[in-house]
PDB file of C-alpha atoms and ligand atoms in Angstrom:
ATOM      1  CA  MET A  28     188.315  96.348 114.556  1.00 89.00           C
ATOM      2  CA  ILE A  29     186.742  97.041 117.950  1.00 94.00           C
ATOM      3  CA  ASP A  30     189.263  98.348 120.504  1.00 96.00           C
ATOM      4  CA  ASP A  31     189.078  99.141 124.238  1.00 96.00           C
ATOM      5  CA  SER A  32     187.820 102.673 123.616  1.00 97.00           C
ATOM      6  CA  ASP A  33     185.011 101.275 121.430  1.00 98.00           C
ATOM      7  CA  ARG A  34     184.082  98.781 124.148  1.00 98.00           C
ATOM      8  CA  ALA A  35     184.003 101.549 126.773  1.00 98.00           C
ATOM      9  CA  HIS A  36     181.551 103.533 124.640  1.00 98.00           C
ATOM     10  CA  LEU A  37     179.425 100.424 124.070  1.00 98.00           C
ATOM     11  CA  ARG A  38     179.375  99.818 127.834  1.00 98.00           C
ATOM     12  CA  ARG A  39     178.001 103.340 128.293  1.00 98.00           C
ATOM     13  CA  CYS A  40     175.310 102.575 125.682  1.00 98.00           C
ATOM     14  CA  ILE A  41     174.240  99.535 127.712  1.00 98.00           C
ATOM     15  CA  GLU A  42     174.176 101.683 130.860  1.00 98.00           C
ATOM     16  CA  LEU A  43     171.907 104.147 129.041  1.00 98.00           C
ATOM     17  CA  ALA A  44     169.718 101.256 127.875  1.00 98.00           C
ATOM     18  CA  ARG A  45     169.417 100.164 131.505  1.00 98.00           C
ATOM     19  CA  MET A  46     168.426 103.722 132.481  1.00 98.00           C
ATOM     20  CA  ALA A  47     165.744 103.658 129.772  1.00 98.00           C
ATOM     21  CA  LEU A  48     164.409 100.396 131.173  1.00 97.00           C
ATOM     22  CA  ASP A  49     164.275 101.919 134.660  1.00 96.00           C
ATOM     23  CA  THR A  50     162.098 104.776 133.353  1.00 95.00           C
ATOM     24  CA  GLY A  51     159.714 102.450 131.483  1.00 95.00           C
ATOM     25  CA  ASP A  52     161.305 102.883 128.066  1.00 97.00           C
ATOM     26  CA  LYS A  53     162.624 100.194 125.764  1.00 97.00           C
ATOM     27  CA  PRO A  54     166.247  99.331 126.552  1.00 98.00           C
ATOM     28  CA  PHE A  55     168.185 101.149 123.851  1.00 98.00           C
ATOM     29  CA  GLY A  56     171.030 103.610 124.441  1.00 98.00           C
ATOM     30  CA  SER A  57     173.429 105.402 122.096  1.00 98.00           C
ATOM     31  CA  VAL A  58     176.493 107.630 122.255  1.00 98.00           C
ATOM     32  CA  LEU A  59     177.974 110.035 119.709  1.00 99.00           C
ATOM     33  CA  ALA A  60     181.773 110.307 119.965  1.00 98.00           C
ATOM     34  CA  SER A  61     184.084 112.734 118.167  1.00 98.00           C
ATOM     35  CA  ALA A  62     187.062 111.676 116.057  1.00 96.00           C
ATOM     36  CA  ASP A  63     189.260 111.715 119.189  1.00 96.00           C
ATOM     37  CA  GLY A  64     186.825 109.671 121.256  1.00 96.00           C
ATOM     38  CA  GLU A  65     185.180 112.473 123.257  1.00 98.00           C
ATOM     39  CA  VAL A  66     181.498 111.907 124.047  1.00 98.00           C
ATOM     40  CA  LEU A  67     179.525 114.702 122.343  1.00 98.00           C
ATOM     41  CA  PHE A  68     175.954 113.588 122.951  1.00 98.00           C
ATOM     42  CA  GLU A  69     174.139 110.596 124.385  1.00 98.00           C
ATOM     43  CA  ASP A  70     170.550 109.550 124.740  1.00 98.00           C
ATOM     44  CA  HIS A  71     168.288 106.589 125.338  1.00 98.00           C
ATOM     45  CA  ASN A  72     164.918 105.487 124.056  1.00 98.00           C
ATOM     46  CA  HIS A  73     161.938 107.677 124.998  1.00 97.00           C
ATOM     47  CA  GLU A  74     159.063 105.729 123.442  1.00 96.00           C
ATOM     48  CA  SER A  75     157.092 105.750 126.687  1.00 95.00           C
ATOM     49  CA  THR A  76     156.115 109.321 125.706  1.00 94.00           C
ATOM     50  CA  GLY A  77     153.832 107.640 123.148  1.00 95.00           C
ATOM     51  CA  ASP A  78     156.046 108.736 120.239  1.00 97.00           C
ATOM     52  CA  ARG A  79     157.588 105.615 118.755  1.00 96.00           C
ATOM     53  CA  THR A  80     160.085 107.657 116.708  1.00 97.00           C
ATOM     54  CA  GLN A  81     161.913 108.691 119.902  1.00 98.00           C
ATOM     55  CA  HIS A  82     164.966 106.529 119.267  1.00 98.00           C
ATOM     56  CA  PRO A  83     168.374 107.649 120.571  1.00 98.00           C
ATOM     57  CA  GLU A  84     170.088 107.237 117.182  1.00 98.00           C
ATOM     58  CA  PHE A  85     167.517 109.570 115.620  1.00 98.00           C
ATOM     59  CA  ALA A  86     168.140 112.131 118.400  1.00 98.00           C
ATOM     60  CA  ILE A  87     171.876 111.848 117.695  1.00 98.00           C
ATOM     61  CA  ALA A  88     171.387 112.520 113.974  1.00 98.00           C
ATOM     62  CA  ARG A  89     169.288 115.605 114.742  1.00 98.00           C
ATOM     63  CA  TRP A  90     171.791 116.865 117.333  1.00 98.00           C
ATOM     64  CA  ALA A  91     174.712 116.324 114.956  1.00 98.00           C
ATOM     65  CA  ALA A  92     172.982 118.190 112.131  1.00 98.00           C
ATOM     66  CA  ALA A  93     172.378 121.168 114.432  1.00 98.00           C
ATOM     67  CA  ASN A  94     175.755 121.240 116.178  1.00 98.00           C
ATOM     68  CA  LEU A  95     178.526 119.738 114.024  1.00 98.00           C
ATOM     69  CA  THR A  96     180.119 120.660 110.710  1.00 98.00           C
ATOM     70  CA  PRO A  97     179.873 118.127 107.883  1.00 98.00           C
ATOM     71  CA  GLY A  98     183.539 117.215 108.494  1.00 98.00           C
ATOM     72  CA  GLN A  99     182.992 116.648 112.206  1.00 98.00           C
ATOM     73  CA  ARG A 100     179.948 114.484 111.479  1.00 98.00           C
ATOM     74  CA  ALA A 101     181.828 112.319 108.986  1.00 98.00           C
ATOM     75  CA  ALA A 102     184.681 111.811 111.485  1.00 98.00           C
ATOM     76  CA  ALA A 103     182.360 110.973 114.398  1.00 98.00           C
ATOM     77  CA  THR A 104     181.346 107.482 115.519  1.00 98.00           C
ATOM     78  CA  VAL A 105     177.906 106.455 116.743  1.00 99.00           C
ATOM     79  CA  TYR A 106     177.879 103.683 119.345  1.00 98.00           C
ATOM     80  CA  THR A 107     174.630 101.957 120.125  1.00 98.00           C
ATOM     81  CA  SER A 108     173.334  99.081 122.219  1.00 98.00           C
ATOM     82  CA  GLY A 109     171.243  97.820 119.290  1.00 98.00           C
ATOM     83  CA  GLU A 110     171.791  98.230 115.556  1.00 98.00           C
ATOM     84  CA  HIS A 111     169.972 101.213 114.018  1.00 98.00           C
ATOM     85  CA  CYS A 112     166.454 100.591 112.693  1.00 98.00           C
ATOM     86  CA  PRO A 113     165.800 101.655 109.064  1.00 98.00           C
ATOM     87  CA  MET A 114     164.486 105.084 110.198  1.00 98.00           C
ATOM     88  CA  CYS A 115     167.630 105.818 112.213  1.00 98.00           C
ATOM     89  CA  ALA A 116     169.969 104.362 109.588  1.00 98.00           C
ATOM     90  CA  ALA A 117     168.411 106.731 107.064  1.00 98.00           C
ATOM     91  CA  ALA A 118     168.726 109.718 109.425  1.00 98.00           C
ATOM     92  CA  HIS A 119     172.367 108.789 110.089  1.00 98.00           C
ATOM     93  CA  ALA A 120     173.142 108.717 106.376  1.00 98.00           C
ATOM     94  CA  TRP A 121     171.158 111.876 105.564  1.00 98.00           C
ATOM     95  CA  VAL A 122     173.166 113.937 108.059  1.00 98.00           C
ATOM     96  CA  GLY A 123     176.479 112.384 106.939  1.00 98.00           C
ATOM     97  CA  LEU A 124     177.602 110.770 110.176  1.00 98.00           C
ATOM     98  CA  GLY A 125     180.546 108.336 110.149  1.00 98.00           C
ATOM     99  CA  ARG A 126     181.143 104.866 111.514  1.00 98.00           C
ATOM    100  CA  ILE A 127     178.580 102.895 113.545  1.00 98.00           C
ATOM    101  CA  VAL A 128     179.498 100.330 116.207  1.00 98.00           C
ATOM    102  CA  TYR A 129     176.693  98.288 117.755  1.00 98.00           C
ATOM    103  CA  ALA A 130     176.623  95.764 120.591  1.00 98.00           C
ATOM    104  CA  SER A 131     173.726  93.686 119.223  1.00 98.00           C
ATOM    105  CA  SER A 132     172.326  93.356 115.702  1.00 98.00           C
ATOM    106  CA  SER A 133     168.802  93.874 114.392  1.00 98.00           C
ATOM    107  CA  ALA A 134     168.762  90.205 113.408  1.00 98.00           C
ATOM    108  CA  GLN A 135     169.526  89.233 117.012  1.00 98.00           C
ATOM    109  CA  LEU A 136     166.783  91.547 118.303  1.00 98.00           C
ATOM    110  CA  SER A 137     164.245  90.045 115.882  1.00 97.00           C
ATOM    111  CA  ASP A 138     165.125  86.553 117.077  1.00 97.00           C
ATOM    112  CA  TRP A 139     164.888  87.572 120.735  1.00 97.00           C
ATOM    113  CA  LEU A 140     161.508  89.291 120.290  1.00 97.00           C
ATOM    114  CA  GLN A 141     160.128  86.381 118.293  1.00 96.00           C
ATOM    115  CA  ALA A 142     161.226  83.950 121.012  1.00 96.00           C
ATOM    116  CA  MET A 143     159.274  86.068 123.548  1.00 96.00           C
ATOM    117  CA  ASP A 144     156.168  86.209 121.309  1.00 96.00           C
ATOM    118  CA  VAL A 145     156.386  90.009 121.023  1.00 95.00           C
ATOM    119  CA  PRO A 146     154.074  91.180 118.181  1.00 93.00           C
ATOM    120  CA  PRO A 147     156.000  92.121 115.027  1.00 88.00           C
ATOM    121  CA  SER A 148     157.185  95.710 114.569  1.00 91.00           C
ATOM    122  CA  PRO A 149     155.414  97.866 111.933  1.00 94.00           C
ATOM    123  CA  VAL A 150     158.828  98.532 110.371  1.00 96.00           C
ATOM    124  CA  LYS A 151     160.762  95.798 108.591  1.00 96.00           C
ATOM    125  CA  SER A 152     163.962  94.737 110.340  1.00 96.00           C
ATOM    126  CA  MET A 153     167.036  95.002 108.125  1.00 97.00           C
ATOM    127  CA  PRO A 154     170.761  95.610 108.423  1.00 98.00           C
ATOM    128  CA  ILE A 155     171.969  99.236 108.427  1.00 98.00           C
ATOM    129  CA  THR A 156     173.910  98.567 105.227  1.00 98.00           C
ATOM    130  CA  GLU A 157     170.681  97.741 103.363  1.00 98.00           C
ATOM    131  CA  VAL A 158     169.503 101.300 104.044  1.00 98.00           C
ATOM    132  CA  ALA A 159     172.831 103.148 104.098  1.00 98.00           C
ATOM    133  CA  PRO A 160     175.324 101.129 102.013  1.00 98.00           C
ATOM    134  CA  ASP A 161     178.251 103.545 102.405  1.00 97.00           C
ATOM    135  CA  VAL A 162     178.299 103.624 106.219  1.00 98.00           C
ATOM    136  CA  ALA A 163     181.111 101.672 107.919  1.00 98.00           C
ATOM    137  CA  VAL A 164     179.448  99.328 110.416  1.00 98.00           C
ATOM    138  CA  GLU A 165     180.859  97.032 113.110  1.00 98.00           C
ATOM    139  CA  GLY A 166     179.097  94.598 115.396  1.00 98.00           C
ATOM    140  CA  PRO A 167     177.718  92.641 117.051  1.00 98.00           C
ATOM    141  CA  VAL A 168     180.006  92.147 120.065  1.00 98.00           C
ATOM    142  CA  GLU A 169     178.802  88.838 121.466  1.00 97.00           C
ATOM    143  CA  ASP A 170     179.435  89.249 125.217  1.00 97.00           C
ATOM    144  CA  LEU A 171     177.849  92.717 125.197  1.00 98.00           C
ATOM    145  CA  ALA A 172     174.965  91.449 123.041  1.00 98.00           C
ATOM    146  CA  ASP A 173     174.227  88.945 125.828  1.00 98.00           C
ATOM    147  CA  GLU A 174     173.818  91.856 128.254  1.00 98.00           C
ATOM    148  CA  VAL A 175     171.495  93.649 125.844  1.00 98.00           C
ATOM    149  CA  HIS A 176     169.495  90.434 125.456  1.00 98.00           C
ATOM    150  CA  ALA A 177     169.032  90.302 129.241  1.00 98.00           C
ATOM    151  CA  LEU A 178     167.665  93.884 129.237  1.00 98.00           C
ATOM    152  CA  HIS A 179     165.128  93.047 126.521  1.00 98.00           C
ATOM    153  CA  ARG A 180     164.021  90.009 128.503  1.00 97.00           C
ATOM    154  CA  ARG A 181     163.472  92.264 131.525  1.00 97.00           C
ATOM    155  CA  TYR A 182     161.475  94.760 129.421  1.00 97.00           C
ATOM    156  CA  HIS A 183     159.172  92.224 127.786  1.00 95.00           C
ATOM    157  CA  GLN A 184     158.785  89.682 130.570  1.00 88.00           C
ATOM    158  CA  ARG A 185     157.814  91.889 133.479  1.00 72.00           C
TER     159      ARG A 185
HETATM  160 ZN1   ZN B  27     165.562 103.682 115.289  1.00 51.52          ZN
END
């Protein structure tokens, strides 16, 4: 169930995705929130550095491993503008983070990119639960997914 607090965190993810777009990065943003909803860490995509592993969800997993106890990680929620890729889903599960809430799904992103004739990614698109079956996952949220779609159109059609 996605409540108002979840939506507020997802809105922040979209804001971060917009910031990424403004700095020439792909529009992805993510937030790590504690069990009581406090924002612990946030980041956006940094692939314009030339390192295509610079995804915000991967940065969150690394930050959580360095700064949180296993109990805090399990109780935390990761919010993200776009569903984790397989690399980030694996990192999330390896460090024992909790629930994931995403605005738009990987399946939606694949459809959007295909419709814009973007060359296929070198990594297969799949749901988080294919990679990390024990992680609780919620999404997409359709009205927010529409906003994410608009950001991807801006990125690829400029
Ligand atoms: Zn990723």
